[in-house]
Tab-separated table of C-alpha atoms in Angstrom:
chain	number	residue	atom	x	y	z
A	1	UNK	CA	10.417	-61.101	-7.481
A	2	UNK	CA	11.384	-61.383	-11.444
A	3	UNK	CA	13.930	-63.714	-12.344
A	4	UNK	CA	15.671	-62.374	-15.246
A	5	UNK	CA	18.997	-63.085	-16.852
A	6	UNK	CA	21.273	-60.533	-19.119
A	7	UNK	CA	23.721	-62.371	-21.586
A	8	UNK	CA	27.419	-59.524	-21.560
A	9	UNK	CA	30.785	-60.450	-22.456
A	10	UNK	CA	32.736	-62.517	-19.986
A	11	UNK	CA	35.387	-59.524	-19.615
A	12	UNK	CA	32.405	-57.688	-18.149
A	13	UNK	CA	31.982	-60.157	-15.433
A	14	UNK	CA	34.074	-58.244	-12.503
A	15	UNK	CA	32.757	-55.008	-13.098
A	16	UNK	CA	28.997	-56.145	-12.925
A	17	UNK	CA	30.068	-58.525	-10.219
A	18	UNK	CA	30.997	-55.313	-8.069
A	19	UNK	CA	28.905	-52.548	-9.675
A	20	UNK	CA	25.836	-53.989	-10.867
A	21	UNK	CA	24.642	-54.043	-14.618
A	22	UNK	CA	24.772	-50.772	-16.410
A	23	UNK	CA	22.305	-49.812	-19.164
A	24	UNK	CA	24.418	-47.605	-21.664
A	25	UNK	CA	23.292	-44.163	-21.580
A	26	UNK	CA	19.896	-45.045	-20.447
A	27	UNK	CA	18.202	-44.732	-24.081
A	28	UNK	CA	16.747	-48.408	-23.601
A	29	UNK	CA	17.975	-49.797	-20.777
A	30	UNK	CA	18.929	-53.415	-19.712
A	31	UNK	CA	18.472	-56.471	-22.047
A	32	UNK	CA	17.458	-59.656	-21.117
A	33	UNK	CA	15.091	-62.322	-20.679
A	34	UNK	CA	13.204	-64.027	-17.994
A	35	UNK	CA	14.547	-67.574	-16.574
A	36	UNK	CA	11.980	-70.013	-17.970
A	37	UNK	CA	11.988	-73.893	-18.224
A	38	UNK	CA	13.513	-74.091	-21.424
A	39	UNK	CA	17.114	-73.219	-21.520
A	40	UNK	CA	17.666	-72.354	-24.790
A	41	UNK	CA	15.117	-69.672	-25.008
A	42	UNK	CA	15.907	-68.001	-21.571
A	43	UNK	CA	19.352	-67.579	-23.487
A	44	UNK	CA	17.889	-67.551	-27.216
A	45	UNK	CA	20.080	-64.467	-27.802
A	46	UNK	CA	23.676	-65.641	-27.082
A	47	UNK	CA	24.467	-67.032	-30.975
A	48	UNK	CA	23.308	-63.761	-32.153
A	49	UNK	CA	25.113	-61.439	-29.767
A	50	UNK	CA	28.346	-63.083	-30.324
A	51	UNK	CA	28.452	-61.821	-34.097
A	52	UNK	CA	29.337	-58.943	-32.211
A	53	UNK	CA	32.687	-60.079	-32.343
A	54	UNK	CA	33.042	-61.020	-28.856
A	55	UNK	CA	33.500	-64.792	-28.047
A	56	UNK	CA	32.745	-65.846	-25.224
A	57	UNK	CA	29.607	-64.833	-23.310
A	58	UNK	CA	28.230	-65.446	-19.383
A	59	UNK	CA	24.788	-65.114	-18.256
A	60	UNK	CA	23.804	-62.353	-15.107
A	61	UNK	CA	21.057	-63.829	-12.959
A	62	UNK	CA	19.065	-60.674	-10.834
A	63	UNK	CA	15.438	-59.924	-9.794
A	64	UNK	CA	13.908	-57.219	-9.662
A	65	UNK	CA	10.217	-56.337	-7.834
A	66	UNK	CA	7.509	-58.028	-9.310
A	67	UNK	CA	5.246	-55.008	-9.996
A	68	UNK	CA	8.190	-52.582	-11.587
A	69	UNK	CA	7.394	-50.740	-15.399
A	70	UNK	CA	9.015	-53.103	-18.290
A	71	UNK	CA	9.297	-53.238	-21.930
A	72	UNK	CA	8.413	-56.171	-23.201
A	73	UNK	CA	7.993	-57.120	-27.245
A	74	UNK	CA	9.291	-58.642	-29.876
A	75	UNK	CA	12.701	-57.247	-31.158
A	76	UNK	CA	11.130	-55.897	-34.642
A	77	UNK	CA	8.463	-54.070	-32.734
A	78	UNK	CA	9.412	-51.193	-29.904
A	79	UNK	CA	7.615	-52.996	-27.242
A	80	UNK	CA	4.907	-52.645	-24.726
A	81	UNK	CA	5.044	-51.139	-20.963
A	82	UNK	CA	3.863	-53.816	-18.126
A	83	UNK	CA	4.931	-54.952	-14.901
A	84	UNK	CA	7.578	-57.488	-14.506
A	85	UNK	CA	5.342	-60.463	-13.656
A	86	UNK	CA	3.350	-59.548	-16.540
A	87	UNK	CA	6.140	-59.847	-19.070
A	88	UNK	CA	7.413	-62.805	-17.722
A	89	UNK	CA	4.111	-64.264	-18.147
A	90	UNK	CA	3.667	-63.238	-21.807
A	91	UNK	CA	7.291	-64.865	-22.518
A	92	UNK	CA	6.562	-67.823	-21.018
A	93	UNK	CA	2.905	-68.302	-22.607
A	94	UNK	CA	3.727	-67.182	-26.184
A	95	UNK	CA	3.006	-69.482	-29.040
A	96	UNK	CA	6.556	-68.607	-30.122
A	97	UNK	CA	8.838	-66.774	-27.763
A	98	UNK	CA	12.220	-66.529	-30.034
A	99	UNK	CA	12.998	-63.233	-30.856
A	100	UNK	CA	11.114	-61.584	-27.191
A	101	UNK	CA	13.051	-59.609	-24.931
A	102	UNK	CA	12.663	-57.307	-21.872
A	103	UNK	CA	14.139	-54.236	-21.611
A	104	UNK	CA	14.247	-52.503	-17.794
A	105	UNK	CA	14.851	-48.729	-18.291
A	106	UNK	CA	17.574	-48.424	-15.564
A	107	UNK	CA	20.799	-50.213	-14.454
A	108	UNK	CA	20.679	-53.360	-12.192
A	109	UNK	CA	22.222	-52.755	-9.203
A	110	UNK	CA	24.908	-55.052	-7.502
A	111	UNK	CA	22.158	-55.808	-4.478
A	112	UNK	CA	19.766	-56.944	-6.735
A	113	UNK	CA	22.368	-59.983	-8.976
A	114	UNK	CA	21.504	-63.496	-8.360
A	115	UNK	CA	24.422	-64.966	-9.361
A	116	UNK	CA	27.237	-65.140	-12.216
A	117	UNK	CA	27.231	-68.750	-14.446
A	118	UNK	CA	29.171	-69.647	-17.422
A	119	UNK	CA	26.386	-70.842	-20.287
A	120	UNK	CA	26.895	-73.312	-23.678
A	121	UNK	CA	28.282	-71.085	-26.173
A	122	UNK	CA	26.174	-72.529	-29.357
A	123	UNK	CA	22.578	-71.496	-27.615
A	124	UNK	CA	20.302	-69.814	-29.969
A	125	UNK	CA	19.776	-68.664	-33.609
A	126	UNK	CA	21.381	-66.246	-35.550
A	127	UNK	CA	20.420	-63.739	-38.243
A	128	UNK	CA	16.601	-63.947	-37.194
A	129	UNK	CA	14.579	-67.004	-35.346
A	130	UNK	CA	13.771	-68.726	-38.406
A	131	UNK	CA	17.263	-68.784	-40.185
A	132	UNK	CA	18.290	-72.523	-39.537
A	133	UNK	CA	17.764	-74.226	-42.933
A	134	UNK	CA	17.507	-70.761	-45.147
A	135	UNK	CA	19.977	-70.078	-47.491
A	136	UNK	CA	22.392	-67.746	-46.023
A	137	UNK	CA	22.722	-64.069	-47.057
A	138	UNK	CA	26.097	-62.581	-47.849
A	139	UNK	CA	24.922	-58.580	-47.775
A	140	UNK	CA	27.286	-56.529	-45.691
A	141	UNK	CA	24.407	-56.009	-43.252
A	142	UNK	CA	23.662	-59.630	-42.860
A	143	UNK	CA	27.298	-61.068	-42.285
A	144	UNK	CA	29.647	-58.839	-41.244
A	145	UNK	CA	33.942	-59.256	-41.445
A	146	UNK	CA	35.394	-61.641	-38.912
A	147	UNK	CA	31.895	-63.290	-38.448
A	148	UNK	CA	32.122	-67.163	-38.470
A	149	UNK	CA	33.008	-68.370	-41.667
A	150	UNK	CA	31.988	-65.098	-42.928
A	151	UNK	CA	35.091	-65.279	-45.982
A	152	UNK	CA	33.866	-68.700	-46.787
A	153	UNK	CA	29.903	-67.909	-47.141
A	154	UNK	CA	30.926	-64.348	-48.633
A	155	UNK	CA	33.252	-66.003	-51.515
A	156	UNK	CA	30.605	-68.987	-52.228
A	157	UNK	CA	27.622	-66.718	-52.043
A	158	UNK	CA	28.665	-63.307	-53.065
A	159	UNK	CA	28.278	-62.355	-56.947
A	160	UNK	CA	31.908	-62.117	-59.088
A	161	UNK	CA	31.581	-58.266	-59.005
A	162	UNK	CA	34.579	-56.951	-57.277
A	163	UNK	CA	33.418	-54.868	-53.905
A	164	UNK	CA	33.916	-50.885	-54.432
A	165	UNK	CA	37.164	-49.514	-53.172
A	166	UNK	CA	36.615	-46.412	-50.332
A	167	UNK	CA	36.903	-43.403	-53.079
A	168	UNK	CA	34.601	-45.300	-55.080
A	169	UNK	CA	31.973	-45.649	-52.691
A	170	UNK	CA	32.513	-41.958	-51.576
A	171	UNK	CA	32.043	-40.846	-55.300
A	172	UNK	CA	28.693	-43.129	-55.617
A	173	UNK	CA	27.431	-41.133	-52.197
A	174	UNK	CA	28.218	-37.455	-53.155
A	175	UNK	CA	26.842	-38.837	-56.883
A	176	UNK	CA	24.052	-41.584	-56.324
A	177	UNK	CA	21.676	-42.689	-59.415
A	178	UNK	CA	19.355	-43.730	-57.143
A	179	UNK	CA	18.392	-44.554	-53.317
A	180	UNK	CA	19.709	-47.716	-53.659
A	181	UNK	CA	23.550	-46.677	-54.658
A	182	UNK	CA	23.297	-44.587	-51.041
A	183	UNK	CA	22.067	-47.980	-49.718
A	184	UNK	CA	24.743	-49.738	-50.551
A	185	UNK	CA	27.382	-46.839	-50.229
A	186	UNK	CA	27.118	-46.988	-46.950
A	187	UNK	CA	26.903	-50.871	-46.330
A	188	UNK	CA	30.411	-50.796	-48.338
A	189	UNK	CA	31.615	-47.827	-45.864
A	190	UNK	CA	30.687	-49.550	-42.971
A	191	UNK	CA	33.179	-52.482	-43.736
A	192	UNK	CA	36.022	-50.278	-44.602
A	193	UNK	CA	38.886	-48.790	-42.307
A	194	UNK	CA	37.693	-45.316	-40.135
A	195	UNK	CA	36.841	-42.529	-42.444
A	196	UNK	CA	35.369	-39.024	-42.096
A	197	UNK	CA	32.053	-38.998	-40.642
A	198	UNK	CA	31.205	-35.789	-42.277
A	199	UNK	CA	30.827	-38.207	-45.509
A	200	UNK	CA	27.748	-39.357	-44.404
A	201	UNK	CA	26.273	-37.109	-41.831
A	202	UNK	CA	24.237	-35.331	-43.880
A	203	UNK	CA	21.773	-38.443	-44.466
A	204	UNK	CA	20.687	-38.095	-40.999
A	205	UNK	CA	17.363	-36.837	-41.948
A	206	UNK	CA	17.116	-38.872	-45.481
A	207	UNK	CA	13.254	-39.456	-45.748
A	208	UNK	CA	13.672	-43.589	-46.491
A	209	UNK	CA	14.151	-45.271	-43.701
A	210	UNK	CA	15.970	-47.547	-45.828
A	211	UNK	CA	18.943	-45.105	-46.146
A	212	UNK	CA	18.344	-44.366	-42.265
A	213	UNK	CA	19.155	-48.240	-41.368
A	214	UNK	CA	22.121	-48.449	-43.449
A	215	UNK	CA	23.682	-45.290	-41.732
A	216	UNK	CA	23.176	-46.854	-38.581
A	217	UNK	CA	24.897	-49.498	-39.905
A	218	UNK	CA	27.536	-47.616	-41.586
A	219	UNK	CA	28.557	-45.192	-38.285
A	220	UNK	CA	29.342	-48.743	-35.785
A	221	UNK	CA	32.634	-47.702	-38.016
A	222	UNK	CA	33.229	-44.566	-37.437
A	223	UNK	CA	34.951	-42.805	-34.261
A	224	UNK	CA	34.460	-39.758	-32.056
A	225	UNK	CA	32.008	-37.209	-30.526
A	226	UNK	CA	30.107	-36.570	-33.746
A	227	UNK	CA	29.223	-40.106	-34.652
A	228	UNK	CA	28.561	-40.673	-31.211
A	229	UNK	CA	25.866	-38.081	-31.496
A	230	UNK	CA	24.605	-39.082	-34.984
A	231	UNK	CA	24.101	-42.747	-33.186
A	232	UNK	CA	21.879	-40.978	-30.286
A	233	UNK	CA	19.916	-39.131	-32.415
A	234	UNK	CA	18.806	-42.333	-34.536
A	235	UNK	CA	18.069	-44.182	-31.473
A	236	UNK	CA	14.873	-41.765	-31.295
A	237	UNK	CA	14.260	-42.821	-35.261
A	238	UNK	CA	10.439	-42.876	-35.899
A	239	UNK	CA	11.229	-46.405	-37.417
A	240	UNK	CA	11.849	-48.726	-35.145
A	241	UNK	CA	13.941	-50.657	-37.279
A	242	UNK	CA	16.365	-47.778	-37.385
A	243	UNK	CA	15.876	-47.404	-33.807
A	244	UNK	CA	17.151	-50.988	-33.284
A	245	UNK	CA	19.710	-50.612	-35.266
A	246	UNK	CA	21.332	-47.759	-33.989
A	247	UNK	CA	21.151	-49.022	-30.166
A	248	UNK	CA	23.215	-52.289	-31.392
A	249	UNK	CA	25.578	-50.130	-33.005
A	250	UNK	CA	26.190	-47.730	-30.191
């Protein structure tokens, strides 16, 4: 039996503690990694999953058969069907296993949990695997509000421009010179207060996949049946990227 472990929320704890781990609509499934010697890349992800916003994270030991259908990759590529054992095994003998994960395309059940542990809170990297020691980047989609220190790095490292306010970004979308004033329309919109998601739904289908990623982006801030769907339907993005995207947003 697989020995895996999902990083969730700490408020998530008695639910999964009584009904098992749920994968969110099924699109992908359940995230998470396989217990291996090192502890800081069986829980790799933690730093980076807490820009979420939430603060404090636990870790969900379960197993599951040995021979059951994974997906298993990189997080930049859409990853690769195998067994369990087999995607343990390419974890643990990669030249450089930062930035794997498994996905199992079904919820965990409560029969099949290990246990329930508190973990260090400051595991992992953040941004991307090779980060540490880069200049930090103060785009909307690389530090988002209420990030850590996110006012401090975006008044030291942001240019003097003053952002857009929300008509002005609306006007630069129904208006744009270019791809790149849609781009960063929608980066701006996605920081602002709840809007209209008719705004932007008609980018859906925008040939870049550029514009794609930034209205996955963008809709994390937007409420109600409609975005919800605009969400699932970029989860199925050609690019992967997008695809990514849109299942962290959702």
């Amino acid at each position: 039996m697989a020995l895996l472990v999902h990083l969730t929320p700490e408020k998530n704890a008695r639910r999964i503690r009584r009904a098992g781990i749920t994968a969110p609509g099924l699109e992908r499934g359940v995230f998470c990694m396989p217990v291996l010697p090192s502890y800081v890349l069986s829980h790799q992800w933690l730093r980076e999953l807490r820009r979420g916003g939430q603060r404090l994270f636990i870790a969900v030991h379960f197993r599951i058969p040995d021979d059951e259908p994974v997906l298993v990759g990189h997080y930049s590529d859409a990853g690769t069907e195998m067994t369990a054992a087999e995607a343990v095994s390419l974890i643990m003998h990669a030249e450089d296993a930062r930035g794997y994960q498994i996905v199992i395309p079904r919820s965990i059940a409560p029969t099949e949990l290990h246990r329930v542990r508190h973990v260090r809170q400051v595991t992992g990297w953040r941004y991307h695997p090779n980060a540490h020691g880069r200049r930090p980047c103060a785009c909307p989609a690389c530090l988002g509000r209420g990030e850590f220190k996110s006012a401090d790095l975006r008044r030291r490292l942001s240019p003097e421009t003053p952002e857009l306010t929300k008509p002005e970004l609306l006007e630069q979308l129904r208006n744009p010179d270019n791809e790149d004033d849609l781009i960063n329309a929608l980066y701006g919109l996605g920081r602002r207060s709840r809007g209209d998601v008719t705004d932007i739904a008609h980018l859906i289908d925008h040939a870049n996949p550029e514009v794609r990623y930034a209205l996955a982006y963008a809709l994390h801030n937007y409420r109600g049946t409609e975005a919800r769907r605009l969400l699932a339907r970029l989860t199925t993005d050609p690019d992967p990227e997008v695809r990514d995207e849109a299942s962290k947003r959702r």
